[in-house]
Coordinates of C-alpha atoms in Angstrom, one line a residue:
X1 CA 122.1 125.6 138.2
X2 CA 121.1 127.9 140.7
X3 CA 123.4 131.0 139.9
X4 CA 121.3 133.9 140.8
X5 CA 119.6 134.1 143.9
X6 CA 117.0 136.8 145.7
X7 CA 118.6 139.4 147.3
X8 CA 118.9 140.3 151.0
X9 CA 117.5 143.9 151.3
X10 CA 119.5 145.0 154.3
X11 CA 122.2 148.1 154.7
X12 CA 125.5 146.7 153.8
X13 CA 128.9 148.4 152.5
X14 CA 130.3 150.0 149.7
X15 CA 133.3 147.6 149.8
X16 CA 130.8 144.7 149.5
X17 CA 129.6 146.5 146.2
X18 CA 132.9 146.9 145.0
X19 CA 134.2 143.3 145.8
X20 CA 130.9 142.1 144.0
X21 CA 132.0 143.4 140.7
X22 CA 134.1 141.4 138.6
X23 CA 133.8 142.7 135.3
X24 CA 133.2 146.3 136.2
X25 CA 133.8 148.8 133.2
X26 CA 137.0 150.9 134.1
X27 CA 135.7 153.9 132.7
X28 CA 134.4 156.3 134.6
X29 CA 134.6 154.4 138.1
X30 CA 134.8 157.1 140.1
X31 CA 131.7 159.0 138.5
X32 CA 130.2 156.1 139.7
X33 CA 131.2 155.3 143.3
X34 CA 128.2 156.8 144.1
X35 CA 125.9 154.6 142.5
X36 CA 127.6 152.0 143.8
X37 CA 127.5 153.6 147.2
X38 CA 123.5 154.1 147.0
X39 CA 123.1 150.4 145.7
X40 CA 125.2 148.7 148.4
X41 CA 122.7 150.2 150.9
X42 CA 119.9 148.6 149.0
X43 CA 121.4 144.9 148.3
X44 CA 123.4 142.7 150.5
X45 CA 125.6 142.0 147.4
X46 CA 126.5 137.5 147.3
X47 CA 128.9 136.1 144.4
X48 CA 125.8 134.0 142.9
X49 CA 123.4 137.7 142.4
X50 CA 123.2 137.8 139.1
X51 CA 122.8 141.5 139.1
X52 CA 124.3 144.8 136.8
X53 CA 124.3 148.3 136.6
X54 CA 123.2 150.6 133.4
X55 CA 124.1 153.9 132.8
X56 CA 120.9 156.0 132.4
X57 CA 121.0 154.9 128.2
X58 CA 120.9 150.7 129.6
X59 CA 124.7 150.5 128.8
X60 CA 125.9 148.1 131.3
X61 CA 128.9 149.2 133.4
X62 CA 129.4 146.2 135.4
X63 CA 127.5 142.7 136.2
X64 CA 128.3 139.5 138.2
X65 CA 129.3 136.7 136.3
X66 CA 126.1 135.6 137.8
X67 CA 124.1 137.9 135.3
X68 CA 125.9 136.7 132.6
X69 CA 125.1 133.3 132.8
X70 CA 121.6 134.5 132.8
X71 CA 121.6 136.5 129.6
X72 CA 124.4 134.8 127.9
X73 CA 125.6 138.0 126.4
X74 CA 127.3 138.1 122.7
X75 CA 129.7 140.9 123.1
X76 CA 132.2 141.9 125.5
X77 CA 132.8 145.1 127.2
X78 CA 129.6 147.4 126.3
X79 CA 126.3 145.6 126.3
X80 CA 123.4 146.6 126.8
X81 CA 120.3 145.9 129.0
X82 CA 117.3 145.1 126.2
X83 CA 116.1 148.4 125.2
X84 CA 112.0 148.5 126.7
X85 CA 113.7 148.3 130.3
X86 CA 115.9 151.4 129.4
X87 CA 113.3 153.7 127.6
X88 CA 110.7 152.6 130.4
X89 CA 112.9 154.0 133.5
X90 CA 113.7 156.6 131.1
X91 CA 110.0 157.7 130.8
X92 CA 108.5 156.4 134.1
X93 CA 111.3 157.2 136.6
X94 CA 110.3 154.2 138.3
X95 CA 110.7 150.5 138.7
X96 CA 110.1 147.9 135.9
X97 CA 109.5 144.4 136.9
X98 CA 108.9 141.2 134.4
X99 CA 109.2 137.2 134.2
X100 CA 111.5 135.9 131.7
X101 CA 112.7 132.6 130.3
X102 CA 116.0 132.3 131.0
X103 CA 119.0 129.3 129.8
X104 CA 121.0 128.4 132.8
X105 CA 124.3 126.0 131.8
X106 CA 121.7 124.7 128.9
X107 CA 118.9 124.0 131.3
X108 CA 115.5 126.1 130.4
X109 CA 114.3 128.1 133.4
X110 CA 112.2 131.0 134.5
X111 CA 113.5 134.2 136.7
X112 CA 111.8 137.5 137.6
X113 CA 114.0 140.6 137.0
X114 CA 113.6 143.6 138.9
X115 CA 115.0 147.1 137.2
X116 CA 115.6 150.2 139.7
X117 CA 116.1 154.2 138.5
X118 CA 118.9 155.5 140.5
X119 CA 118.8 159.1 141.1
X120 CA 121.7 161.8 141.4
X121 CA 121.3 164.8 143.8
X122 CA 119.3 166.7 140.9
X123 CA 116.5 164.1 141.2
X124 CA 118.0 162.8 137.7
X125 CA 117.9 159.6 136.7
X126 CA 121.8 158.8 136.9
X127 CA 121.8 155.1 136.5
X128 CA 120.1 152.2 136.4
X129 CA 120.2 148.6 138.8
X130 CA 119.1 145.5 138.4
X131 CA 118.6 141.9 139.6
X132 CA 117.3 138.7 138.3
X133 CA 115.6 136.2 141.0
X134 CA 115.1 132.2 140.1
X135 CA 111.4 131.5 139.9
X136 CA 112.0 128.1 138.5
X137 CA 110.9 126.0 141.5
X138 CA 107.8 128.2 142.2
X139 CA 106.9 128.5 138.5
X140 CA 107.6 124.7 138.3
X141 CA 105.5 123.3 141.2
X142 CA 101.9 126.2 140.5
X143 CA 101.9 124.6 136.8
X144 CA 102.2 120.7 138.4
X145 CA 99.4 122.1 140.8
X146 CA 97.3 123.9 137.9
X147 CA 97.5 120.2 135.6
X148 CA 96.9 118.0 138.9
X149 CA 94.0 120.3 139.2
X150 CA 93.3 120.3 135.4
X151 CA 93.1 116.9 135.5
X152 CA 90.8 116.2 138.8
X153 CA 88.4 118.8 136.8
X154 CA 88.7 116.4 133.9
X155 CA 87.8 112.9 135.8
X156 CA 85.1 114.9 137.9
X157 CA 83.7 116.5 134.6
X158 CA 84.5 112.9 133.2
X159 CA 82.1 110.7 135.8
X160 CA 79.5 113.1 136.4
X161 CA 77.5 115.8 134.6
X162 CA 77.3 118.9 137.2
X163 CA 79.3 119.6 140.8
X164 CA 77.9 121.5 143.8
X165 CA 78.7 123.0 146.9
X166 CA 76.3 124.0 149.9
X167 CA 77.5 125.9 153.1
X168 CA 76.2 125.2 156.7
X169 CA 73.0 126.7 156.3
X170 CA 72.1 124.6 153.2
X171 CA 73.1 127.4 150.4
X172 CA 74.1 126.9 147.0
X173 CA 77.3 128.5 146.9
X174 CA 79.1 126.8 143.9
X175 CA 77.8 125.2 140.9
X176 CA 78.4 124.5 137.5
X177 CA 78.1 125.9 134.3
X178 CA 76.5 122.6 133.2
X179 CA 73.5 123.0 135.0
X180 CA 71.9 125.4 132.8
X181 CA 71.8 122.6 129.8
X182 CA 69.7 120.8 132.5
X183 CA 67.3 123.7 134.3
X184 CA 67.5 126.4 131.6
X185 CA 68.7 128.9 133.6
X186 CA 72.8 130.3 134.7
X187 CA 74.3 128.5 137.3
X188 CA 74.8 131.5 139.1
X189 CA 71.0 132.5 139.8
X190 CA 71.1 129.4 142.0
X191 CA 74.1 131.3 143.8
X192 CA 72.9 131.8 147.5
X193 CA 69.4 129.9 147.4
X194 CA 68.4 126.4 149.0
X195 CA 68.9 123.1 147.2
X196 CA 65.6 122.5 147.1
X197 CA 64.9 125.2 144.7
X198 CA 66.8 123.7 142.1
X199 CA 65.4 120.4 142.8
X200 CA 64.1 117.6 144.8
X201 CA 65.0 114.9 146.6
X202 CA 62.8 111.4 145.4
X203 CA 62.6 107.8 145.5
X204 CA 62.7 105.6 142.8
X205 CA 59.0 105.5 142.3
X206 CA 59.2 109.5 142.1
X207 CA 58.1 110.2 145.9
X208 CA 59.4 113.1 147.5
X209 CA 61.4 112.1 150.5
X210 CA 62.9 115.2 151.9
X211 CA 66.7 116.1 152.2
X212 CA 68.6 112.6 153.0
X213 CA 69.1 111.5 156.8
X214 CA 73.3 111.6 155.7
X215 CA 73.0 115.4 155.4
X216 CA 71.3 116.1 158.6
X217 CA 74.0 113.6 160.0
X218 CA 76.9 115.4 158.3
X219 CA 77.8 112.1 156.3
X220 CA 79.1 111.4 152.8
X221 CA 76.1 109.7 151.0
X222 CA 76.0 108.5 147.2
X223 CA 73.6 108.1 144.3
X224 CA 70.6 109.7 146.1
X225 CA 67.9 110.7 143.9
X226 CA 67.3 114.0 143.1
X227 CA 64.7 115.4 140.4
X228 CA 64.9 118.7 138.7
X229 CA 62.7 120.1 136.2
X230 CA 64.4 121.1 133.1
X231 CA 62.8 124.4 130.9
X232 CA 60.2 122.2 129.4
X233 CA 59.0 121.5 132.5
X234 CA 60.4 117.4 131.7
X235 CA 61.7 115.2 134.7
X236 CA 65.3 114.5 134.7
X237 CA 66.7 112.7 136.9
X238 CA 70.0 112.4 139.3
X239 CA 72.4 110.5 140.8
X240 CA 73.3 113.1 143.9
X241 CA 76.7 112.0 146.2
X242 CA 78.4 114.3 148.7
X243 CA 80.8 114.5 151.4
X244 CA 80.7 116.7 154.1
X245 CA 83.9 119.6 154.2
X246 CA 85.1 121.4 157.4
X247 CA 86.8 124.7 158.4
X248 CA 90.4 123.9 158.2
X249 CA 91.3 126.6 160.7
X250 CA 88.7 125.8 163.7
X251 CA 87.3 122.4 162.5
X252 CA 83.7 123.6 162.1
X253 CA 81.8 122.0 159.8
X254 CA 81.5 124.1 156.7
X255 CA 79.1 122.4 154.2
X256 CA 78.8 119.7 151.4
X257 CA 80.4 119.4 148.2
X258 CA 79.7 116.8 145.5
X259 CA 78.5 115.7 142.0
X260 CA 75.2 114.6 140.1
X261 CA 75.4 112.1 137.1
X262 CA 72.3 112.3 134.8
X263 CA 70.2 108.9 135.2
X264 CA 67.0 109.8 133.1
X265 CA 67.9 107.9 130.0
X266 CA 68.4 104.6 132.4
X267 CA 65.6 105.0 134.3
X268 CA 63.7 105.0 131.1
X269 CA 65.5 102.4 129.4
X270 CA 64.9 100.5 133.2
X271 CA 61.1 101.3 133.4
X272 CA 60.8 100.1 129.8
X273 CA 62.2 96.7 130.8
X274 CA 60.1 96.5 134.0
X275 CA 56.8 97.3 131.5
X276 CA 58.2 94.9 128.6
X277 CA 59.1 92.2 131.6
X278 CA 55.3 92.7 133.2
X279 CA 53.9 92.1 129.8
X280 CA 55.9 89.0 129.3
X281 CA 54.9 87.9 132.3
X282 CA 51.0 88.4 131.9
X283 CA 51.5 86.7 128.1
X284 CA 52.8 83.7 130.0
X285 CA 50.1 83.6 132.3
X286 CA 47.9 84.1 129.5
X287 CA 49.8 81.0 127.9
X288 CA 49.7 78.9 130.5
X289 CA 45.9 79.6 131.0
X290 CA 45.3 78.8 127.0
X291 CA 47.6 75.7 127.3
X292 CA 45.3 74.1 129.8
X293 CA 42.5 74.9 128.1
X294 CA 43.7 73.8 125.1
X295 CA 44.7 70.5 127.5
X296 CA 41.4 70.3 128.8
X297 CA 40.2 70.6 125.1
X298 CA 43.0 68.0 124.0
X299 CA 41.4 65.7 126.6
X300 CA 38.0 65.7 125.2
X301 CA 38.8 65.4 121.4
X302 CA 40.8 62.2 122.6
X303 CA 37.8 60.5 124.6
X304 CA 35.7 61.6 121.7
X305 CA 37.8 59.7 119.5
X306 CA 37.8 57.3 121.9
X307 CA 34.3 57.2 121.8
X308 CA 34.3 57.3 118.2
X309 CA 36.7 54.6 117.8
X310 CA 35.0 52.6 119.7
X311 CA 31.6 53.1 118.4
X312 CA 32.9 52.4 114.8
X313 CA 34.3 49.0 116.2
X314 CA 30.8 47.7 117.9
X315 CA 29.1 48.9 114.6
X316 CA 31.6 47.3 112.3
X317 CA 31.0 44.3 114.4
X318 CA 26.9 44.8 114.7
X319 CA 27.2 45.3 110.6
X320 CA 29.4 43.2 109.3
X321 CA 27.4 40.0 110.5
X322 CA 24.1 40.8 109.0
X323 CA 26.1 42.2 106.3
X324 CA 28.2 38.8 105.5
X325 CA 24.8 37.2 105.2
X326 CA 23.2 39.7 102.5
X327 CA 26.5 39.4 100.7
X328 CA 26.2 35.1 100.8
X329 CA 22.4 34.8 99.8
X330 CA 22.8 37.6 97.0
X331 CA 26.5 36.1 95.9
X332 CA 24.1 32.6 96.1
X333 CA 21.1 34.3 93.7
X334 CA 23.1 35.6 91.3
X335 CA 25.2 31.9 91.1
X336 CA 21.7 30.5 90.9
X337 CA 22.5 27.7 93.2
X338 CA 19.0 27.4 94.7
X339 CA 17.5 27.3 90.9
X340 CA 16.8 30.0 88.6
X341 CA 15.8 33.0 88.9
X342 CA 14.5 34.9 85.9
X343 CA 16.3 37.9 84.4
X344 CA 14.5 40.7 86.7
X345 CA 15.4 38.7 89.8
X346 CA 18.6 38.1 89.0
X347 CA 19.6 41.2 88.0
X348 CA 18.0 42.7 91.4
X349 CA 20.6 40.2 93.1
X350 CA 23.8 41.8 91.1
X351 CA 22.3 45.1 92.5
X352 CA 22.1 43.8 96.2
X353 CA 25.7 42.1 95.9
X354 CA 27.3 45.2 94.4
X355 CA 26.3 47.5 97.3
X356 CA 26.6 45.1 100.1
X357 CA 30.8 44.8 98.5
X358 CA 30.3 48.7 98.4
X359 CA 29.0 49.2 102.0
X360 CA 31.5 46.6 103.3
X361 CA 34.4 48.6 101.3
X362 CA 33.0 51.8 102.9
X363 CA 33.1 50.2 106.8
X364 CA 36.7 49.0 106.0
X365 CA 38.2 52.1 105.2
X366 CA 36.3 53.6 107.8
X367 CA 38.0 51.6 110.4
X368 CA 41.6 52.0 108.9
X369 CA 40.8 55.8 108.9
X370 CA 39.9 55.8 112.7
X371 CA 42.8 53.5 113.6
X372 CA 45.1 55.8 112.1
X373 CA 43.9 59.0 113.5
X374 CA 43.6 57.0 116.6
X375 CA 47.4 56.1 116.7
X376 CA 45.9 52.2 116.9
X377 CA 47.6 51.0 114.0
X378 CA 51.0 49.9 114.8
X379 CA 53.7 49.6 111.9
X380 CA 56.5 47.3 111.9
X381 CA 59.2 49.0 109.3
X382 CA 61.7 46.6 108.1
X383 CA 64.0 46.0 105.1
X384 CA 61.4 44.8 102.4
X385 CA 61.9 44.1 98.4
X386 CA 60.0 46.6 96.1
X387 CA 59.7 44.6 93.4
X388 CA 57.8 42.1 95.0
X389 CA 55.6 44.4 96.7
X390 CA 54.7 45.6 93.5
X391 CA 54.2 42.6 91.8
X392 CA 51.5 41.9 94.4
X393 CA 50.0 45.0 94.0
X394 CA 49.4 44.2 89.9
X395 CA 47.8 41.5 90.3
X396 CA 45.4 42.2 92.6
X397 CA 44.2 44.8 89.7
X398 CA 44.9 42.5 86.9
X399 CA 42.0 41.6 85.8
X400 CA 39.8 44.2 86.2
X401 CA 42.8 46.2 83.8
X402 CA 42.6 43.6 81.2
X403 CA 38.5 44.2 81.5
X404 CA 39.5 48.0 80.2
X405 CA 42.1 46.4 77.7
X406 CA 44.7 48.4 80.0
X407 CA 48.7 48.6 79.4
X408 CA 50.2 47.5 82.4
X409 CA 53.5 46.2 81.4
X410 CA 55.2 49.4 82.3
X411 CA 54.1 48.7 85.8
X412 CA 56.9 46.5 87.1
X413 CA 60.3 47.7 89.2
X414 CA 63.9 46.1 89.0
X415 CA 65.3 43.9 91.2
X416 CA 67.6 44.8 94.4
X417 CA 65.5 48.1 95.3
X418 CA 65.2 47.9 98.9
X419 CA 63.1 50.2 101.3
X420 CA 62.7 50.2 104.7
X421 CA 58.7 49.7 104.9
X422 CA 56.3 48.0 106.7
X423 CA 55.3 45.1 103.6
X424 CA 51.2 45.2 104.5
X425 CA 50.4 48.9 104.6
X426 CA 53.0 49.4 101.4
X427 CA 51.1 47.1 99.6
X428 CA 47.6 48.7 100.5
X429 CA 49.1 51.9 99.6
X430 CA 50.0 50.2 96.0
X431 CA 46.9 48.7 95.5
X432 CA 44.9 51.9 96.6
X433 CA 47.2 54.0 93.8
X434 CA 46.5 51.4 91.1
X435 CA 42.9 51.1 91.8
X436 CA 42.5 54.3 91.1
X437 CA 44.8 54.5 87.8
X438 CA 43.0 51.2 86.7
X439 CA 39.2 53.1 87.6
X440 CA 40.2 56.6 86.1
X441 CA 41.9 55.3 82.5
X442 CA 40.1 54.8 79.8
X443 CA 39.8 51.6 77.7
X444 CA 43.3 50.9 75.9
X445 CA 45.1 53.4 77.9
X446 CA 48.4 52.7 79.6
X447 CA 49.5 52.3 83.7
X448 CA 53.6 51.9 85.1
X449 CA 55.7 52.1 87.7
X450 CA 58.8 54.5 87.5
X451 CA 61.7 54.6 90.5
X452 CA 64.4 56.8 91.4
X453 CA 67.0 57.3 94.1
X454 CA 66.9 60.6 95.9
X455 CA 70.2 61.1 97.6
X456 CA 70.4 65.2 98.6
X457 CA 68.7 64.5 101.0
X458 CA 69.9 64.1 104.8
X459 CA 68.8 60.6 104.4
X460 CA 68.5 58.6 101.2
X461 CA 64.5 58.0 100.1
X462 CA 63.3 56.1 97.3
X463 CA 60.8 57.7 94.3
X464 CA 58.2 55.4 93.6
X465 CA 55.8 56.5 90.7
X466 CA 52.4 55.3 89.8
X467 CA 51.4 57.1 86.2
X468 CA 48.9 56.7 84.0
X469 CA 47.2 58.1 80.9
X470 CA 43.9 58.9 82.3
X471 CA 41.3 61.9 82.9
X472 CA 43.9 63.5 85.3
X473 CA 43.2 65.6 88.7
X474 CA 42.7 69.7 88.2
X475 CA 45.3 71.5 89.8
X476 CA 43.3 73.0 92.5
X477 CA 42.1 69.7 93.8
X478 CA 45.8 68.0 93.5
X479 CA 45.9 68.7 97.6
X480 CA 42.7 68.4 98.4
X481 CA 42.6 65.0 97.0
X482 CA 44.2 63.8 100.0
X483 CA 41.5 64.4 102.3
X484 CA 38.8 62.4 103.7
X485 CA 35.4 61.8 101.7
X486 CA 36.9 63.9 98.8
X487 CA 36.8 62.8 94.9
X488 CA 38.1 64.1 92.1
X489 CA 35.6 65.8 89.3
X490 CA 33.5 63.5 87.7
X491 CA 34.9 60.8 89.8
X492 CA 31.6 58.7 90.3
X493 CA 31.7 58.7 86.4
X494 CA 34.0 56.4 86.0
X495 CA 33.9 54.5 89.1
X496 CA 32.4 51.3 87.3
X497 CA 32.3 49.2 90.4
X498 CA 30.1 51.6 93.1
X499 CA 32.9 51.5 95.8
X500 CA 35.0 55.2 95.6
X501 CA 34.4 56.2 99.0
X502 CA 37.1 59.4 98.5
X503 CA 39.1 58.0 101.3
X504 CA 41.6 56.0 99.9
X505 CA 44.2 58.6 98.9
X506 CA 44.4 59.9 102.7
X507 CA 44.4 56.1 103.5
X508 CA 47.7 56.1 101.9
X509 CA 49.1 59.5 102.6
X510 CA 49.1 58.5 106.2
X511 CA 50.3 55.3 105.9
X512 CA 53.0 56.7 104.2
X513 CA 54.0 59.3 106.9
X514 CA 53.6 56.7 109.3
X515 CA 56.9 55.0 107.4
X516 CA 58.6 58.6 107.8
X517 CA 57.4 58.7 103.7
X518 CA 55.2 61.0 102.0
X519 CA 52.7 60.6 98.9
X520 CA 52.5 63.4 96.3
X521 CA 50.9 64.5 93.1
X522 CA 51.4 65.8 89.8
X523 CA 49.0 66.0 87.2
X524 CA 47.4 67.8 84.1
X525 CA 43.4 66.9 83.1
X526 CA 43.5 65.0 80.2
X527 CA 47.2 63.8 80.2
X528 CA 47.3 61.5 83.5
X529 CA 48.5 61.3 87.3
X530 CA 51.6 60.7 88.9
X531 CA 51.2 59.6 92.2
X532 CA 54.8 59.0 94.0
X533 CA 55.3 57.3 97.0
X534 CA 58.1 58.2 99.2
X535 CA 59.8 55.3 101.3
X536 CA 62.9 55.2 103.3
X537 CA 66.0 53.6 100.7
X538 CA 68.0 51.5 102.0
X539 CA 69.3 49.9 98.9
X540 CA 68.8 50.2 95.0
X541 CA 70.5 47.9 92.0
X542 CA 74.0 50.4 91.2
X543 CA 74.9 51.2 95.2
X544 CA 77.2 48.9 97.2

C-alpha cells in the first residue's frame, strides 16, 4: 500500500526531477525547468513520492503516479490542488502543512502533506511543491497506545477510588481528581506537600501507626490503612497499596505510585457485626445463666412435688383408715343394724356418711391429680371398643338419672367404633362427663352421646360428644372450667350429693392429652353443654 514515502532532503539533480515526472503537463515545460531545477535541490526525487507541482493558482503541472493514488483525482490533464492550500501560499508566502485521510488501493489511511511557495528571482511566488508522507503506522500504533492507556485508566479507576504518586522525598506529586469528593478540597493543593497532610496512616482499631515499614524499605505494600478527614470533619477510611518506581535512566529510586479503595462503608458494616455478634454472645451467656437457674428452679419444683406427692400418699394412707371406719359405723347407723335409732340420730348418721363419701371423693381425686402432674400414672393405649366403654359409663350413672327422671336413651354409640385408648382412664373420663350432665340437668331433662369421624387431620381422631339440656357453662368460664378447684356458677346448687370438688374436668382433660386426645367445650346458659372427647380413631362402622 505504501506508495508514498518521506522524502530524502539532500542536493540531488535536475535530471532526477525530470525522470520523476511521468505525467508532466507539456505546456510550458521550459518556463518551468527552473522550478524543477530549484525543487530537485530540495527532494531526492524516488518513483513511490507521491509528490506534484502547482502553478502559483494550485493548477497542477505534473505529479507522480504516486500522488495520484493518494488523491484519486477525477479529471485528467488540469487538476487542481484543493483550493485552502493555494489561497494560503498565496497569502502567507509560506509553507502549509496538514494530516489527511487518505484511500490507498481501497485501504483507509492517514498521510501528512507538506506544501512549499516557490519563488522566481523577483521574490514572487512562481510555483507551488508538494509532498504527501504515510503516517499510517505512527498514527496507527499512538491510538493502540492512547486505548491501552484508556483502558488501564479504566480498570485502575474501576478497582480503586483515587491514584497517587510521591517522589523521593515523600511529596505528593500526582493525584486525582477524585480526591476532592473525599477531602473537599482540588487535588492539586495537595501538589507538592507530604502524605501525611492529606491523611494518616492507622490500624484497624484507628491507632496512628506512622508511614508503613514497606515505604522506608522501598517495597510494594497493599491494603494499608490510611484515614483522611473528609470536609465534615467525618473519618473515611482507605485501602492504601503502592509500589516503588525508579529513574529509568540512572536506576535511582524515584518514588511510590499507587491506589486507595474507599473501605468506610465495610468497616462500618464490619464493626456493626462485631457489636451485633458481642451482643449475641452476652444474650447467650445471659441464657445460659437463666437456663441454669431455671434448672436449679426446675429441680426444686420437682422435689417439691416430690415431696408433695409423697405427703399426699402417707396422708391418703393415715386418712383413709380412720376414714373407712367412720364410713362403716355411719353406713351401719343409718342401716340400723345395731337397733334403732330415732329420727334425730338417724338423720345425724346420713349427715356423717354423706361427708365421709364426700371427703373420701375429695382424697381420691386429689391423688389422681398429683399422679398426673407427677408423671406417676402410666397409660397403656390400646385398640379398645367405644361402645362398650360407654355402656359402662351409663350405668354407673343410671340410677341416680332415673332419680331426676333423666332421658338417657340418646346416650349410647354404634357398634365397630374403635379408638386407640387406654379402657380405665377413658372410662373415668366418661363417667366424670356424665356425672356432671346427670348433677347439672334438671328433672325430666335429656343426656346423649353423639360421634363423628374427623379425617383432615394428619391423623384420623374420633369426636365423642356428651350433651345435655342443663343450666349450661357461661362463656367466660368455658376454659377456666378445666382447671383445678374451679366450678361453674351456681354449681354447689345443684350438686345434690355434697361431692363437686371442681377437679374432675381437669381430671379428664389430662387424661385425655395423656392419650394424645383433648377435651373441649361448647355451651350456652340455659340451653346445655357439649363436652367432646377427642381419642385417637383407629376404626369407625363405614371405613374398611
Amino acid at each position: 500500500m505504501r506508495r508514498f514515502l518521506e522524502p530524502e532532503f539532500t542536493v540531488s539533480s535536475q535530471s532526477q526531477a525530470t525522470n520523476a515526472m511521468i505525467e508532466p503537463n507539456r505546456n510550458g515545460i521550459t518556463k518551468w525547468r527552473e522550478l524543477l531545477a530549484q525543487a530537485a535541490e530540495c527532494v531526492a526525487f524516488s518513483p513511490d513520492l507521491a509528490f506534484y507541482v502547482a502553478n502559483p493558482d494550485g493548477q497542477i503541472i505534473l505529479a507522480s503516479p504516486a500522488y495520484y493514488s493518494v488523491q484519486n483525482p477525477t479529471g485528467g490533464q488540469g487538476e487542481f490542488i484543493a483550493s485552502h492550500i493555494s489561497d494560503f501560499i498565496a497569502a502567507h508566502r509560506e509553507s502549509f502543512e496538514q494530516n489527511e485521510r487518505v484511500d490507498v488501493k481501497g485501504r483507509r489511511g492517514f498521510a501528512k502533506s507538506c506544501h512549499y511557495p516557490v519563488f522566481g528571482d523577483s521574490k514572487s511566488v512562481i510555483g507551488i511543491f508538494g509532498y504527501y508522507v504515510d503516517t499510517t503506522d505512527q498514527l496507527e500504533t499512538l491510538q493502540k497506545i492512547t486505548r491501552e492507556l484508556d483502558r488501564k485508566n479504566d480498570q485502575v479507576r474501576a478497582s480503586s477510588d483515587f491514584f497517587w504518586e510521591i517522589d523521593g522525598e515523600g511529596k505528593i506529586f500526582d493525584l486525582s481528581d477524585r480526591i476532592t469528593d473525599v477531602a473537599g478540597r482540588p487535588a492539586v493543593l495537595f501538589i507538592g506537600r507530604a502524605l501525611s497532610e492529606l491523611g494518616e496512616f492507622v490500624d484497624r482499631a484507628g491507632n496512628a501507626t506512622g508511614l508503613p515499614t514497606a515505604i522506608d524499605g522501598r517495597q510494594p505494600f497493599r491494603d494499608t490503612i490510611f484515614r483522611i478527614a473528609d470536609e465534615r470533619e467525618q473519618e473515611r477510611f482507605f485501602h492504601l497499596s503502592g509500589v516503588p518506581f525508579f529513574d529509568t535512566d540512572t536506576g535511582a529510586f524515584a518514588g511510590f505510585r499507587g491506589v486507595g479503595t474507599d473501605v468506610t462503608e465495610r468497616f462500618r458494616m464490619e464493626d456493626s457485626a462485631a457489636r451485633a455478634r458481642s451482643q449475641l454472645e452476652q444474650a447467650r451467656e445471659d441464657l445460659t445463666n437463666r437456663n441454669t437457674q431455671l434448672e436449679m428452679e426446675r429441680g426444686r419444683a420437682e422435689k417439691a412435688l416430690r415431696a408433695k406427692s409423697e405427703f399426699l400418699a402417707t396422708m391418703s394412707h393415715e386418712l383413709r383408715t380412720p376414714l373407712n371406719a367412720i364410713l362403716g359405723f355411719s353406713e351401719a347407723m343409718t342401716m340400723s343394724l345395731f337397733g334403732e335409732l330415732n329420727a334425730q340420730y338417724s338423720a345425724y348418721a346420713s349427715d356423717i356418711l354423706k361427708s365421709g363419701r364426700h371427703l373420701l371423693s375429695l382424697i381420691d381425686s386429689m391423688l389422681d391429680a398429683a399422679s398426673i402432674e407427677a408423671n406417676e400414672l402410666s397409660l397403656t393405649p390400646q385398640p379398645v371398643q367405644l361402645a362398650g366403654l360407654v355402656r359402662k359409663a351409663v350405668s354407673i350413672v343410671q340410677m341416680r338419672a332415673n332419680a331426676k327422671n333423666l332421658d338417657l336413651s340418646a346416650a349410647n354409640v354404634e357398634e365397630g367404633w374403635i379408638v386407640n385408648a387406654d379402657p380405665v382412664p377413658a372410662t373415668q373420663i366418661f363417667v366424670n362427663l356424665l356425672s356432671n350432665a346427670v348433677k347439672f340437668t334438671g328433672a325430666g331433662g335429656r343426656i346423649g352421646v353423639d360421634i363423628e369421624a374427623q379425617l383432615d387431620r394428619p391423623s384420623p381422631f374420633a369426636a365423642i360428644t356428651f350433651w345435655d339440656t342443663g343450666i349450661g357453662v357461661p362463656e367466660k368460664m368455658q376454659e377456666a372450667i378445666f382447671d383445678k378447684f374451679v366450678r361453674g356458677t351456681n354449681a354447689s346448687a345443684y350438686d345434690d350429693v355434697g361431692e363437686g370438688t371442681g377437679i374432675g374436668l381437669h381430671i379428664s382433660r389430662r387424661l385425655a392429652l395423656l392419650m394424645d386426645g383433648d377435651l373441649k367445650l361448647k355451651s350456652k346458659v340455659g340451653e346445655g353443654s357439649r363436652f367432646t372427647v377427642f381419642l385417637p380413631l383407629v376404626r369407625f362402622p363405614d371405613s374398611n
